[in-house]
XYZ file of C-alpha atoms in Angstrom:
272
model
C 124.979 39.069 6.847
C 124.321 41.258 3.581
C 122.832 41.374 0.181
C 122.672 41.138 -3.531
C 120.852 40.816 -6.075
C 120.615 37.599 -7.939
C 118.643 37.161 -11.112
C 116.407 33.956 -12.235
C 118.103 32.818 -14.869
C 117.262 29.428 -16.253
C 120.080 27.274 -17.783
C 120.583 26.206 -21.086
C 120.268 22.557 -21.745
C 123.955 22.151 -21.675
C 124.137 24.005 -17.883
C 121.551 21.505 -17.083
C 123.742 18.575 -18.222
C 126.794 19.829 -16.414
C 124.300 20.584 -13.119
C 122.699 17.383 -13.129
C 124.147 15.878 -10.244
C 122.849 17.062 -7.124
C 122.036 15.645 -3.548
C 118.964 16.092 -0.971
C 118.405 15.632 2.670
C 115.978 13.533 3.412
C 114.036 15.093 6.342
C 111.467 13.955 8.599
C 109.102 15.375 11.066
C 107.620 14.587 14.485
C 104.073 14.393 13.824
C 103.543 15.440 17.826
C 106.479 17.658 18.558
C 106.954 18.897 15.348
C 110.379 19.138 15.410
C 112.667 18.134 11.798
C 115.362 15.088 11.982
C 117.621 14.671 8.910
C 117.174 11.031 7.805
C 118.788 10.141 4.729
C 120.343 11.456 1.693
C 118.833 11.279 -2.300
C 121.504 11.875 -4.886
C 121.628 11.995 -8.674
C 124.666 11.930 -10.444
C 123.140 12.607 -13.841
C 122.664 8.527 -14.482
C 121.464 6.577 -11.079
C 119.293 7.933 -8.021
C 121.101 6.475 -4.626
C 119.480 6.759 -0.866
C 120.961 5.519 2.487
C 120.303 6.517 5.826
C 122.656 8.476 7.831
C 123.845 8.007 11.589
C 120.977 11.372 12.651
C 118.158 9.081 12.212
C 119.088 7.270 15.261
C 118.302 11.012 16.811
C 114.853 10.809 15.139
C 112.697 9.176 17.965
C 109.664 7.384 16.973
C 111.302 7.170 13.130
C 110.332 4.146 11.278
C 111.491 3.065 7.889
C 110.210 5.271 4.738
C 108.403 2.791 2.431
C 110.402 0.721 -0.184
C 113.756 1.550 2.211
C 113.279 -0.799 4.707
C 117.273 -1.326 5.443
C 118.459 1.460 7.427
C 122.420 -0.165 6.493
C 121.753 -0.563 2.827
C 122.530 1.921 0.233
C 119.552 2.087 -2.498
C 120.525 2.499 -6.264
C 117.735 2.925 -8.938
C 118.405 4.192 -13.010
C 114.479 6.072 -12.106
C 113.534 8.483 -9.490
C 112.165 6.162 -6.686
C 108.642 5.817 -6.019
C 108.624 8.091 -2.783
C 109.767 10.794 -4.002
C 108.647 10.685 -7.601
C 105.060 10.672 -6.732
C 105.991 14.254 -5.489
C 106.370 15.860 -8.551
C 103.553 17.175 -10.143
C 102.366 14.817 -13.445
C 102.323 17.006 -16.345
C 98.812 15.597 -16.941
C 97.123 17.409 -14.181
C 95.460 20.703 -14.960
C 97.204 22.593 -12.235
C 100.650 21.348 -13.322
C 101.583 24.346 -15.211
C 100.604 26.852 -12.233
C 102.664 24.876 -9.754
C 105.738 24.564 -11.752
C 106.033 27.987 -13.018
C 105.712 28.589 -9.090
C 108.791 26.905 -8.345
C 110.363 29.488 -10.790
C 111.032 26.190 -13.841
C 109.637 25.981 -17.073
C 106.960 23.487 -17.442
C 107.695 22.931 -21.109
C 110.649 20.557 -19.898
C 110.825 20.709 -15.649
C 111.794 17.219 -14.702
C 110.421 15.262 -11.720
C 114.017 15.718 -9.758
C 114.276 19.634 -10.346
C 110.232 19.846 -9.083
C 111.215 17.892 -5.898
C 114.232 19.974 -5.583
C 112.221 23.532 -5.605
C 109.224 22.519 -3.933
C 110.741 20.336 -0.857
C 108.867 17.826 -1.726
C 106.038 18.620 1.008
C 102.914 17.135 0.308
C 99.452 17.778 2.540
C 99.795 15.819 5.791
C 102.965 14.453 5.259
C 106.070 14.198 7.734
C 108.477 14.507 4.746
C 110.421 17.180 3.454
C 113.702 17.540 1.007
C 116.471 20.329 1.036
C 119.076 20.772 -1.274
C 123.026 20.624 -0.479
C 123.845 23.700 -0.760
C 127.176 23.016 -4.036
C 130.396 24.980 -4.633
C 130.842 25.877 -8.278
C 133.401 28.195 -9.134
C 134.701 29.195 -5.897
C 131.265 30.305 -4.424
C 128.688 28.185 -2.545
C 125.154 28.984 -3.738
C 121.851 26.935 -2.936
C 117.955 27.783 -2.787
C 115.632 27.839 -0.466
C 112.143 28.191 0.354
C 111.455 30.860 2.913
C 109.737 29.068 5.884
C 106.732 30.224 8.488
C 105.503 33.192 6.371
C 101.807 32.444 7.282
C 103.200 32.362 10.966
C 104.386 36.077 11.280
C 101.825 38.183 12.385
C 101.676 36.082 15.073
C 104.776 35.361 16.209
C 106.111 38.474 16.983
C 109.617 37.716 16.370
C 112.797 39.709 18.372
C 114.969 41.592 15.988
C 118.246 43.273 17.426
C 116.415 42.856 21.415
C 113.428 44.171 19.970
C 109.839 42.187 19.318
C 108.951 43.496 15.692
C 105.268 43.711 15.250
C 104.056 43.142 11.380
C 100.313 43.063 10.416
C 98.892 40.216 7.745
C 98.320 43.536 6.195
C 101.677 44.762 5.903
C 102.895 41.176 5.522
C 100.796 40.977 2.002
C 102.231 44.041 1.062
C 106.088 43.366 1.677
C 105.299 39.915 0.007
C 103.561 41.901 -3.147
C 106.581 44.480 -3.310
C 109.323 41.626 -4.197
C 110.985 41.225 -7.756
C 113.094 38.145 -8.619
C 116.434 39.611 -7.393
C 114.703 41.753 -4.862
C 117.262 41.844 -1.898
C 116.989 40.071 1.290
C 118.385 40.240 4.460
C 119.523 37.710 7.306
C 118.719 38.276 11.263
C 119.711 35.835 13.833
C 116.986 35.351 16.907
C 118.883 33.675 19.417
C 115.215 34.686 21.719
C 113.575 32.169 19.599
C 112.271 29.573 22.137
C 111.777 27.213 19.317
C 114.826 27.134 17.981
C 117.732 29.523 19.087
C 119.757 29.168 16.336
C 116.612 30.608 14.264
C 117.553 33.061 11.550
C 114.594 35.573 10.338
C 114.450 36.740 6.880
C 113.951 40.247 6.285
C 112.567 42.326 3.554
C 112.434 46.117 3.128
C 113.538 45.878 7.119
C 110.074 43.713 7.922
C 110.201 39.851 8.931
C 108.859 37.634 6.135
C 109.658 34.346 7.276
C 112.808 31.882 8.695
C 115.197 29.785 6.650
C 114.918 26.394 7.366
C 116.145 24.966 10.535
C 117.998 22.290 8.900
C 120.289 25.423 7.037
C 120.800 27.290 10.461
C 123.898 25.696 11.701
C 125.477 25.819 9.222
C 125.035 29.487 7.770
C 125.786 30.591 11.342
C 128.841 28.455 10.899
C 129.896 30.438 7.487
C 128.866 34.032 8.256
C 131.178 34.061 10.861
C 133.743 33.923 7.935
C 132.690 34.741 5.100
C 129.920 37.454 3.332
C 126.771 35.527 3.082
C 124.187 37.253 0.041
C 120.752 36.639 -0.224
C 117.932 37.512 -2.714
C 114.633 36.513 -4.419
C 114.498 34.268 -6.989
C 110.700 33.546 -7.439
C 108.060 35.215 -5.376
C 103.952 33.911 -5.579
C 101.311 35.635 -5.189
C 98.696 34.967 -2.291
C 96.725 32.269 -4.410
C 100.162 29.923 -3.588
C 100.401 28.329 -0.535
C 101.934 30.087 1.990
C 105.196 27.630 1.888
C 105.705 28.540 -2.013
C 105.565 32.260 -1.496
C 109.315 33.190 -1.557
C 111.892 30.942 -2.795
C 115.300 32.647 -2.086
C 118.594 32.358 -3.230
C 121.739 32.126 -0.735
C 125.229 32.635 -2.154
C 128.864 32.874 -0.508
C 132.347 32.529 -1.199
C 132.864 28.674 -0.511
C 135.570 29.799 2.385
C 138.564 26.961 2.584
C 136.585 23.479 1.891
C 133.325 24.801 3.786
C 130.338 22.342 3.035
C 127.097 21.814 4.319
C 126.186 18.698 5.926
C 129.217 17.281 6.946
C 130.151 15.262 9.789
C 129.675 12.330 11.667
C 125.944 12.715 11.718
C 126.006 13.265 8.137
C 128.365 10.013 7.422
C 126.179 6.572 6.289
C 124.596 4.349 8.814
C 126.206 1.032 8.020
């Protein structure tokens, strides 16, 4: 796995139009074991929101409904961002609105609700629920972002690299962290030690462990570096005021190798 450098660039208003449609998993997590089911999927196609449930949830033990989708068989269609997940976009009214969008790397002047919710995951204090973009294919490559997970975790964690624990101080953490430019380069390191998760992929910078990407993204990058060139770089970095899940989103991009796409399969497919 290797990498580039990718810039922030945000899109014109006609980009946006033509980008519009997108599609999040809906995730949930144990509140106990901790562990993260996919659910459901959101989509926008530019016009209507949509949400069903898909056939993982019956994986998801202890699951119960999310509120206002009580149908696990029914396919939800709205013309405005449903409740759940609107209420987790920042209102523009709030004095720390500004801050927290220009964290997610958008412009305040004209982020919308569904672009917040598709930087930020969603996450809100004490909640089970988080939201992760499809990664799309445009143009012959497959790109997504990413927030880099279990920063605050690493000093601790002492995480194998090549057969080898890596040891990385809160102090040298900072300063790896404080180092990074949007377009900075990062770089991908499967842990197959991790007793968490073997299919865990670090994140490096400047050769030091900054963080994972998510575990719902593991499978499947696993599935396409085994084919194809996978790049990865910063797009936004925070500083140490942000919390620790908003440090470092990243940007993964790859040639989108003969149909590959994320999140597909039977477990992926609708409940009905």
């Amino acid at each position: 796995m290797s990498v580039i450098a990718v810039h922030d660039r945000r899109p014109a208003p006609a980009d946006r139009a033509r980008g519009a449609a997108s599609e999040l998993v809906v995730a949930w997590q144990h509140p106990v074991a901790r562990q993260i089911y996919p659910v459901g999927m959101l989509r926008f196609d530019g016009v209507e929101y949509t949400f069903h449930y898909i056939r993982a949830v019956q994986d998801a033990s202890g699951f119960r409904p999310l509120l206002g989708f009580g149908d696990l068989t029914h396919t939800y269609r709205s013309d405005r961002l449903f409740p759940l997940f609107s209420q987790r976009a920042l209102d523009p009214r709030r004095p720390d609105y500004v801050r927290h969008v220009a964290s997610l790397g958008l412009d305040p002047a004209d982020a919308t609700p569904w672009e917040q919710i598709t930087r930020s995951s969603g996450r809100r204090n004490g909640d089970t629920l988080q939201l992760f973009p499809v990664p799309r294919s445009v143009g012959g490559r497959i790109t997504c972002s990413f927030l880099v997970h279990g920063i605050r975790h690493m000093p601790e964690n002492r995480p194998v690299i090549g057969g080898s624990p890596s040891a990385i101080s809160a102090e040298r953490l900072e300063s790896v962290l404080c180092e990074l430019q949007p377009g900075s380069p990062l770089r991908l390191a499967p842990e197959p030690t991790n007793t968490r998760n073997p299919e865990a992929i670090l994140v490096l910078a400047s050769g030091q462990p900054i963080g994972y990407v998510p575990d719902l993204l593991v499978r499947d990058v696993h599935r396409l570096a085994a084919v194809e060139r996978i790049d990865v770089s910063v797009i936004r970095v925070n500083g140490p005021d942000a919390p620790a899940h908003l440090r470092v989103l990243a940007q993964l991009d790859s040639v989108a190798s003969d149909g590959f796409e994320f999140f597909r399969g039977e477990r992926w497919e609708p409940l009905d």
